[in-house]
């Protein structure tokens, strides 16, 4: 058997512990050579640590190089900074990777959606550089650098080539933000010239949103700055059934964090009815990242098999199955 790899597990808040327990059950049923080390983050551990992102959690991910993370809550308009953003900054997880694919037997307006959102994760408006100029006037700074833009563009083109994707679309608003978004596009163009086998195009963000809603199948890999990518990621998830069925990863040079991108769903937390698909599919991405491709395909095929049969599905997609029943069906399908 291959050398055992340690994975840092971060349960998160709300339904996080439930969907994590379900996902770990499937990974254990796969008998992959993984050890699980549990660490804390999120709003529910602030009372214990005085922070939503304890140093020991960050240090554990740095040691293991890999984490599987449930959703963490963030107070709107106040409180501590987001644990998600903090983790991305401290680990330099510069690329947010969000594959969006139609799920078998989940009825949406579209069929055959298969696209990937690659989002720069460290700067733009999400640098969080805000200040009050005078009472009633706030300035928020949008930071775009050549280094970060080139790095994310290279990630997108290399991902496209590695996975047999044919086209990369640069997302921008350079018609208005000529310097900042103009720099981002310049970097995408320079990198694109190194990949003659991959078609490169540019689409303005508002037009892209309309085009996605009209026909998402015309797009392949989307690469964007932080803020645009955040909006696009959720829009694209809505094309295939919502955040409950879409996985995500945040990847850096040394570490990678695979996480469910949906919220903490406090209204159903503790009821045992949450859909663990998003975190399970994130675990599939993690297995691929760890070069455990055979196990990844087994897990992915089992999930698709359960969806294809349509017999066992959770409430968010029109069924009545509990989290445990859904997980049992996937383990049986293995």
PDB file of C-alpha atoms in Angstrom, residues 104-300:
ATOM      1  CA  UNK A 104     -27.295  12.923 -13.297  1.00  0.00           C
ATOM      2  CA  UNK A 105     -31.047  12.952 -12.745  1.00  0.00           C
ATOM      3  CA  UNK A 106     -31.078  16.422 -11.138  1.00  0.00           C
ATOM      4  CA  UNK A 107     -33.534  18.465 -13.162  1.00  0.00           C
ATOM      5  CA  UNK A 108     -32.364  21.987 -14.022  1.00  0.00           C
ATOM      6  CA  UNK A 109     -32.912  24.323 -16.980  1.00  0.00           C
ATOM      7  CA  UNK A 110     -29.723  23.040 -18.618  1.00  0.00           C
ATOM      8  CA  UNK A 111     -28.162  19.724 -19.573  1.00  0.00           C
ATOM      9  CA  UNK A 112     -24.545  18.934 -20.317  1.00  0.00           C
ATOM     10  CA  UNK A 113     -23.032  21.785 -18.320  1.00  0.00           C
ATOM     11  CA  UNK A 114     -19.322  21.126 -17.758  1.00  0.00           C
ATOM     12  CA  UNK A 115     -17.254  24.201 -16.997  1.00  0.00           C
ATOM     13  CA  UNK A 116     -14.598  25.286 -14.505  1.00  0.00           C
ATOM     14  CA  UNK A 117     -14.268  28.584 -12.651  1.00  0.00           C
ATOM     15  CA  UNK A 118     -10.674  29.522 -11.760  1.00  0.00           C
ATOM     16  CA  UNK A 119     -10.685  32.482  -9.366  1.00  0.00           C
ATOM     17  CA  UNK A 120      -7.740  34.491  -8.082  1.00  0.00           C
ATOM     18  CA  UNK A 121      -7.949  34.211  -4.329  1.00  0.00           C
ATOM     19  CA  UNK A 122      -5.639  36.734  -2.679  1.00  0.00           C
ATOM     20  CA  UNK A 123      -6.315  40.282  -3.870  1.00  0.00           C
ATOM     21  CA  UNK A 124      -8.773  42.496  -5.818  1.00  0.00           C
ATOM     22  CA  UNK A 125     -11.495  43.967  -3.580  1.00  0.00           C
ATOM     23  CA  UNK A 126     -11.085  41.006  -1.222  1.00  0.00           C
ATOM     24  CA  UNK A 127      -7.758  42.389  -0.017  1.00  0.00           C
ATOM     25  CA  UNK A 128     -10.102  44.052   2.505  1.00  0.00           C
ATOM     26  CA  UNK A 129      -8.343  47.431   2.347  1.00  0.00           C
ATOM     27  CA  UNK A 130     -11.132  49.758   3.445  1.00  0.00           C
ATOM     28  CA  UNK A 131     -11.146  52.975   5.409  1.00  0.00           C
ATOM     29  CA  UNK A 132     -13.432  55.877   6.276  1.00  0.00           C
ATOM     30  CA  UNK A 133     -12.289  59.062   4.551  1.00  0.00           C
ATOM     31  CA  UNK A 134     -14.831  61.268   6.347  1.00  0.00           C
ATOM     32  CA  UNK A 135     -18.059  60.214   8.079  1.00  0.00           C
ATOM     33  CA  UNK A 136     -20.405  58.868   5.412  1.00  0.00           C
ATOM     34  CA  UNK A 137     -17.644  58.203   2.849  1.00  0.00           C
ATOM     35  CA  UNK A 138     -15.817  54.868   2.709  1.00  0.00           C
ATOM     36  CA  UNK A 139     -13.026  53.968   0.310  1.00  0.00           C
ATOM     37  CA  UNK A 140     -12.384  50.316  -0.627  1.00  0.00           C
ATOM     38  CA  UNK A 141      -9.208  49.656  -2.608  1.00  0.00           C
ATOM     39  CA  UNK A 142      -9.041  47.150  -5.445  1.00  0.00           C
ATOM     40  CA  UNK A 143      -5.539  45.723  -5.711  1.00  0.00           C
ATOM     41  CA  UNK A 144      -4.418  43.973  -8.913  1.00  0.00           C
ATOM     42  CA  UNK A 145      -0.794  42.874  -9.322  1.00  0.00           C
ATOM     43  CA  UNK A 146       1.124  41.448 -12.233  1.00  0.00           C
ATOM     44  CA  UNK A 147       2.435  38.619 -10.057  1.00  0.00           C
ATOM     45  CA  UNK A 148      -0.958  37.391  -8.865  1.00  0.00           C
ATOM     46  CA  UNK A 149      -2.620  37.849 -12.266  1.00  0.00           C
ATOM     47  CA  UNK A 150       0.128  35.946 -14.085  1.00  0.00           C
ATOM     48  CA  UNK A 151       0.060  33.169 -11.497  1.00  0.00           C
ATOM     49  CA  UNK A 152      -3.689  32.600 -11.759  1.00  0.00           C
ATOM     50  CA  UNK A 153      -3.627  32.795 -15.558  1.00  0.00           C
ATOM     51  CA  UNK A 154      -0.886  30.163 -15.677  1.00  0.00           C
ATOM     52  CA  UNK A 155      -2.883  27.952 -13.310  1.00  0.00           C
ATOM     53  CA  UNK A 156      -5.945  28.218 -15.591  1.00  0.00           C
ATOM     54  CA  UNK A 157      -4.067  27.420 -18.800  1.00  0.00           C
ATOM     55  CA  UNK A 158      -2.113  24.558 -17.210  1.00  0.00           C
ATOM     56  CA  UNK A 159      -5.357  23.132 -15.804  1.00  0.00           C
ATOM     57  CA  UNK A 160      -6.976  23.386 -19.242  1.00  0.00           C
ATOM     58  CA  UNK A 161      -4.090  21.586 -20.935  1.00  0.00           C
ATOM     59  CA  UNK A 162      -3.828  18.872 -18.276  1.00  0.00           C
ATOM     60  CA  UNK A 163      -7.558  18.112 -18.363  1.00  0.00           C
ATOM     61  CA  UNK A 164      -8.040  18.306 -22.136  1.00  0.00           C
ATOM     62  CA  UNK A 165      -9.992  21.562 -22.011  1.00  0.00           C
ATOM     63  CA  UNK A 166     -10.079  23.564 -25.233  1.00  0.00           C
ATOM     64  CA  UNK A 167     -10.764  27.156 -24.193  1.00  0.00           C
ATOM     65  CA  UNK A 168      -9.934  29.676 -21.463  1.00  0.00           C
ATOM     66  CA  UNK A 169     -12.109  32.783 -21.069  1.00  0.00           C
ATOM     67  CA  UNK A 170     -10.614  35.839 -19.356  1.00  0.00           C
ATOM     68  CA  UNK A 171     -13.289  37.655 -17.340  1.00  0.00           C
ATOM     69  CA  UNK A 172     -12.978  41.434 -16.920  1.00  0.00           C
ATOM     70  CA  UNK A 173     -14.448  44.929 -16.786  1.00  0.00           C
ATOM     71  CA  UNK A 174     -11.502  46.596 -18.520  1.00  0.00           C
ATOM     72  CA  UNK A 175     -13.804  48.852 -20.508  1.00  0.00           C
ATOM     73  CA  UNK A 176     -14.322  50.774 -17.238  1.00  0.00           C
ATOM     74  CA  UNK A 177     -11.382  49.761 -15.009  1.00  0.00           C
ATOM     75  CA  UNK A 178      -8.792  50.199 -17.718  1.00  0.00           C
ATOM     76  CA  UNK A 179      -5.707  50.046 -15.517  1.00  0.00           C
ATOM     77  CA  UNK A 180      -6.575  47.300 -12.990  1.00  0.00           C
ATOM     78  CA  UNK A 181      -8.549  44.949 -15.214  1.00  0.00           C
ATOM     79  CA  UNK A 182      -6.341  45.979 -18.125  1.00  0.00           C
ATOM     80  CA  UNK A 183      -3.301  44.646 -16.221  1.00  0.00           C
ATOM     81  CA  UNK A 184      -5.149  41.400 -15.475  1.00  0.00           C
ATOM     82  CA  UNK A 185      -5.945  40.930 -19.177  1.00  0.00           C
ATOM     83  CA  UNK A 186      -2.374  41.742 -20.235  1.00  0.00           C
ATOM     84  CA  UNK A 187      -1.131  38.964 -17.957  1.00  0.00           C
ATOM     85  CA  UNK A 188      -3.707  36.490 -19.316  1.00  0.00           C
ATOM     86  CA  UNK A 189      -2.704  37.313 -22.900  1.00  0.00           C
ATOM     87  CA  UNK A 190       1.007  36.866 -22.221  1.00  0.00           C
ATOM     88  CA  UNK A 191       0.475  33.482 -20.571  1.00  0.00           C
ATOM     89  CA  UNK A 192      -2.008  32.449 -23.258  1.00  0.00           C
ATOM     90  CA  UNK A 193       0.648  32.848 -25.957  1.00  0.00           C
ATOM     91  CA  UNK A 194       2.568  30.010 -24.289  1.00  0.00           C
ATOM     92  CA  UNK A 195      -0.409  27.673 -24.813  1.00  0.00           C
ATOM     93  CA  UNK A 196      -1.176  27.661 -28.550  1.00  0.00           C
ATOM     94  CA  UNK A 197      -3.213  24.463 -28.105  1.00  0.00           C
ATOM     95  CA  UNK A 198      -5.733  26.299 -25.890  1.00  0.00           C
ATOM     96  CA  UNK A 199      -8.079  28.925 -27.358  1.00  0.00           C
ATOM     97  CA  UNK A 200      -8.183  32.192 -25.425  1.00  0.00           C
ATOM     98  CA  UNK A 201     -11.030  34.725 -25.414  1.00  0.00           C
ATOM     99  CA  UNK A 202     -12.114  37.675 -23.258  1.00  0.00           C
ATOM    100  CA  UNK A 203     -15.639  38.483 -22.116  1.00  0.00           C
ATOM    101  CA  UNK A 204     -16.874  41.440 -20.030  1.00  0.00           C
ATOM    102  CA  UNK A 205     -18.295  40.239 -16.713  1.00  0.00           C
ATOM    103  CA  UNK A 206     -21.868  41.515 -17.122  1.00  0.00           C
ATOM    104  CA  UNK A 207     -22.122  40.101 -20.654  1.00  0.00           C
ATOM    105  CA  UNK A 208     -20.681  36.816 -19.400  1.00  0.00           C
ATOM    106  CA  UNK A 209     -23.413  36.516 -16.764  1.00  0.00           C
ATOM    107  CA  UNK A 210     -26.052  36.928 -19.468  1.00  0.00           C
ATOM    108  CA  UNK A 211     -24.303  34.473 -21.810  1.00  0.00           C
ATOM    109  CA  UNK A 212     -24.020  31.872 -19.031  1.00  0.00           C
ATOM    110  CA  UNK A 213     -27.729  32.052 -18.338  1.00  0.00           C
ATOM    111  CA  UNK A 214     -28.536  31.785 -22.063  1.00  0.00           C
ATOM    112  CA  UNK A 215     -26.156  28.926 -22.895  1.00  0.00           C
ATOM    113  CA  UNK A 216     -23.572  27.768 -20.331  1.00  0.00           C
ATOM    114  CA  UNK A 217     -22.299  25.020 -22.643  1.00  0.00           C
ATOM    115  CA  UNK A 218     -20.364  27.514 -24.783  1.00  0.00           C
ATOM    116  CA  UNK A 219     -17.847  28.065 -21.958  1.00  0.00           C
ATOM    117  CA  UNK A 220     -15.066  25.806 -20.732  1.00  0.00           C
ATOM    118  CA  UNK A 221     -12.557  27.347 -18.274  1.00  0.00           C
ATOM    119  CA  UNK A 222     -13.286  30.817 -16.848  1.00  0.00           C
ATOM    120  CA  UNK A 223     -10.403  32.725 -15.229  1.00  0.00           C
ATOM    121  CA  UNK A 224     -11.099  35.847 -13.203  1.00  0.00           C
ATOM    122  CA  UNK A 225     -10.134  38.196 -10.439  1.00  0.00           C
ATOM    123  CA  UNK A 226     -11.328  37.494  -6.906  1.00  0.00           C
ATOM    124  CA  UNK A 227     -14.613  39.382  -6.693  1.00  0.00           C
ATOM    125  CA  UNK A 228     -15.876  38.443 -10.172  1.00  0.00           C
ATOM    126  CA  UNK A 229     -14.944  34.819  -9.527  1.00  0.00           C
ATOM    127  CA  UNK A 230     -16.893  34.724  -6.293  1.00  0.00           C
ATOM    128  CA  UNK A 231     -20.077  35.906  -8.014  1.00  0.00           C
ATOM    129  CA  UNK A 232     -19.545  33.642 -11.033  1.00  0.00           C
ATOM    130  CA  UNK A 233     -18.925  30.571  -8.884  1.00  0.00           C
ATOM    131  CA  UNK A 234     -22.349  30.795  -7.266  1.00  0.00           C
ATOM    132  CA  UNK A 235     -24.090  31.743 -10.506  1.00  0.00           C
ATOM    133  CA  UNK A 236     -22.615  28.681 -12.215  1.00  0.00           C
ATOM    134  CA  UNK A 237     -23.553  26.447  -9.285  1.00  0.00           C
ATOM    135  CA  UNK A 238     -27.147  27.543  -9.794  1.00  0.00           C
ATOM    136  CA  UNK A 239     -27.022  26.197 -13.353  1.00  0.00           C
ATOM    137  CA  UNK A 240     -26.559  22.599 -12.122  1.00  0.00           C
ATOM    138  CA  UNK A 241     -28.710  22.443  -8.996  1.00  0.00           C
ATOM    139  CA  UNK A 242     -27.129  24.760  -6.433  1.00  0.00           C
ATOM    140  CA  UNK A 243     -24.253  24.912  -3.991  1.00  0.00           C
ATOM    141  CA  UNK A 244     -25.254  21.589  -2.418  1.00  0.00           C
ATOM    142  CA  UNK A 245     -23.882  19.614  -5.382  1.00  0.00           C
ATOM    143  CA  UNK A 246     -20.795  21.645  -6.355  1.00  0.00           C
ATOM    144  CA  UNK A 247     -17.276  20.984  -4.991  1.00  0.00           C
ATOM    145  CA  UNK A 248     -14.435  23.415  -4.486  1.00  0.00           C
ATOM    146  CA  UNK A 249     -10.733  23.683  -3.790  1.00  0.00           C
ATOM    147  CA  UNK A 250      -8.312  26.396  -2.755  1.00  0.00           C
ATOM    148  CA  UNK A 251      -4.834  25.578  -3.994  1.00  0.00           C
ATOM    149  CA  UNK A 252      -1.430  27.106  -3.288  1.00  0.00           C
ATOM    150  CA  UNK A 253       2.193  26.242  -3.953  1.00  0.00           C
ATOM    151  CA  UNK A 254       2.575  24.188  -0.752  1.00  0.00           C
ATOM    152  CA  UNK A 255      -0.920  23.430   0.497  1.00  0.00           C
ATOM    153  CA  UNK A 256      -4.446  22.759  -0.744  1.00  0.00           C
ATOM    154  CA  UNK A 257      -7.771  23.006   1.069  1.00  0.00           C
ATOM    155  CA  UNK A 258     -10.770  21.165  -0.364  1.00  0.00           C
ATOM    156  CA  UNK A 259     -14.107  22.437   0.888  1.00  0.00           C
ATOM    157  CA  UNK A 260     -17.836  22.526   0.434  1.00  0.00           C
ATOM    158  CA  UNK A 261     -18.642  25.964  -0.906  1.00  0.00           C
ATOM    159  CA  UNK A 262     -22.182  26.152   0.462  1.00  0.00           C
ATOM    160  CA  UNK A 263     -23.111  27.888   3.700  1.00  0.00           C
ATOM    161  CA  UNK A 264     -23.501  26.482   7.196  1.00  0.00           C
ATOM    162  CA  UNK A 265     -27.318  26.058   6.857  1.00  0.00           C
ATOM    163  CA  UNK A 266     -28.046  26.665  10.555  1.00  0.00           C
ATOM    164  CA  UNK A 267     -31.772  26.100   9.954  1.00  0.00           C
ATOM    165  CA  UNK A 268     -31.192  22.375   9.339  1.00  0.00           C
ATOM    166  CA  UNK A 269     -28.058  21.830  11.436  1.00  0.00           C
ATOM    167  CA  UNK A 270     -28.334  18.852  13.762  1.00  0.00           C
ATOM    168  CA  UNK A 271     -31.374  17.410  11.972  1.00  0.00           C
ATOM    169  CA  UNK A 272     -29.437  14.825   9.971  1.00  0.00           C
ATOM    170  CA  UNK A 273     -30.951  15.868   6.639  1.00  0.00           C
ATOM    171  CA  UNK A 274     -28.105  17.836   5.024  1.00  0.00           C
ATOM    172  CA  UNK A 275     -26.884  16.892   1.556  1.00  0.00           C
ATOM    173  CA  UNK A 276     -23.175  15.908   1.764  1.00  0.00           C
ATOM    174  CA  UNK A 277     -22.637  15.796  -2.016  1.00  0.00           C
ATOM    175  CA  UNK A 278     -20.629  19.029  -2.257  1.00  0.00           C
ATOM    176  CA  UNK A 279     -18.119  17.939   0.378  1.00  0.00           C
ATOM    177  CA  UNK A 280     -17.970  14.398  -1.021  1.00  0.00           C
ATOM    178  CA  UNK A 281     -17.194  15.744  -4.490  1.00  0.00           C
ATOM    179  CA  UNK A 282     -14.570  18.025  -2.918  1.00  0.00           C
ATOM    180  CA  UNK A 283     -13.049  14.881  -1.426  1.00  0.00           C
ATOM    181  CA  UNK A 284     -12.988  13.389  -4.948  1.00  0.00           C
ATOM    182  CA  UNK A 285     -10.977  16.432  -6.047  1.00  0.00           C
ATOM    183  CA  UNK A 286      -8.681  15.903  -3.057  1.00  0.00           C
ATOM    184  CA  UNK A 287      -8.054  12.271  -4.019  1.00  0.00           C
ATOM    185  CA  UNK A 288      -7.145  13.363  -7.559  1.00  0.00           C
ATOM    186  CA  UNK A 289      -4.799  15.991  -6.116  1.00  0.00           C
ATOM    187  CA  UNK A 290      -3.119  13.251  -4.053  1.00  0.00           C
ATOM    188  CA  UNK A 291      -2.662  11.116  -7.200  1.00  0.00           C
ATOM    189  CA  UNK A 292      -5.231   8.599  -5.940  1.00  0.00           C
ATOM    190  CA  UNK A 293      -7.095   8.642  -9.236  1.00  0.00           C
ATOM    191  CA  UNK A 294      -8.546   5.129  -9.009  1.00  0.00           C
ATOM    192  CA  UNK A 295     -10.106   5.869  -5.620  1.00  0.00           C
ATOM    193  CA  UNK A 296     -11.370   9.230  -6.900  1.00  0.00           C
ATOM    194  CA  UNK A 297     -13.130   7.576  -9.844  1.00  0.00           C
ATOM    195  CA  UNK A 298     -14.648   4.902  -7.571  1.00  0.00           C
ATOM    196  CA  UNK A 299     -16.070   7.543  -5.249  1.00  0.00           C
ATOM    197  CA  UNK A 300     -17.290   9.780  -8.056  1.00  0.00           C
TER     198      UNK A 300
END
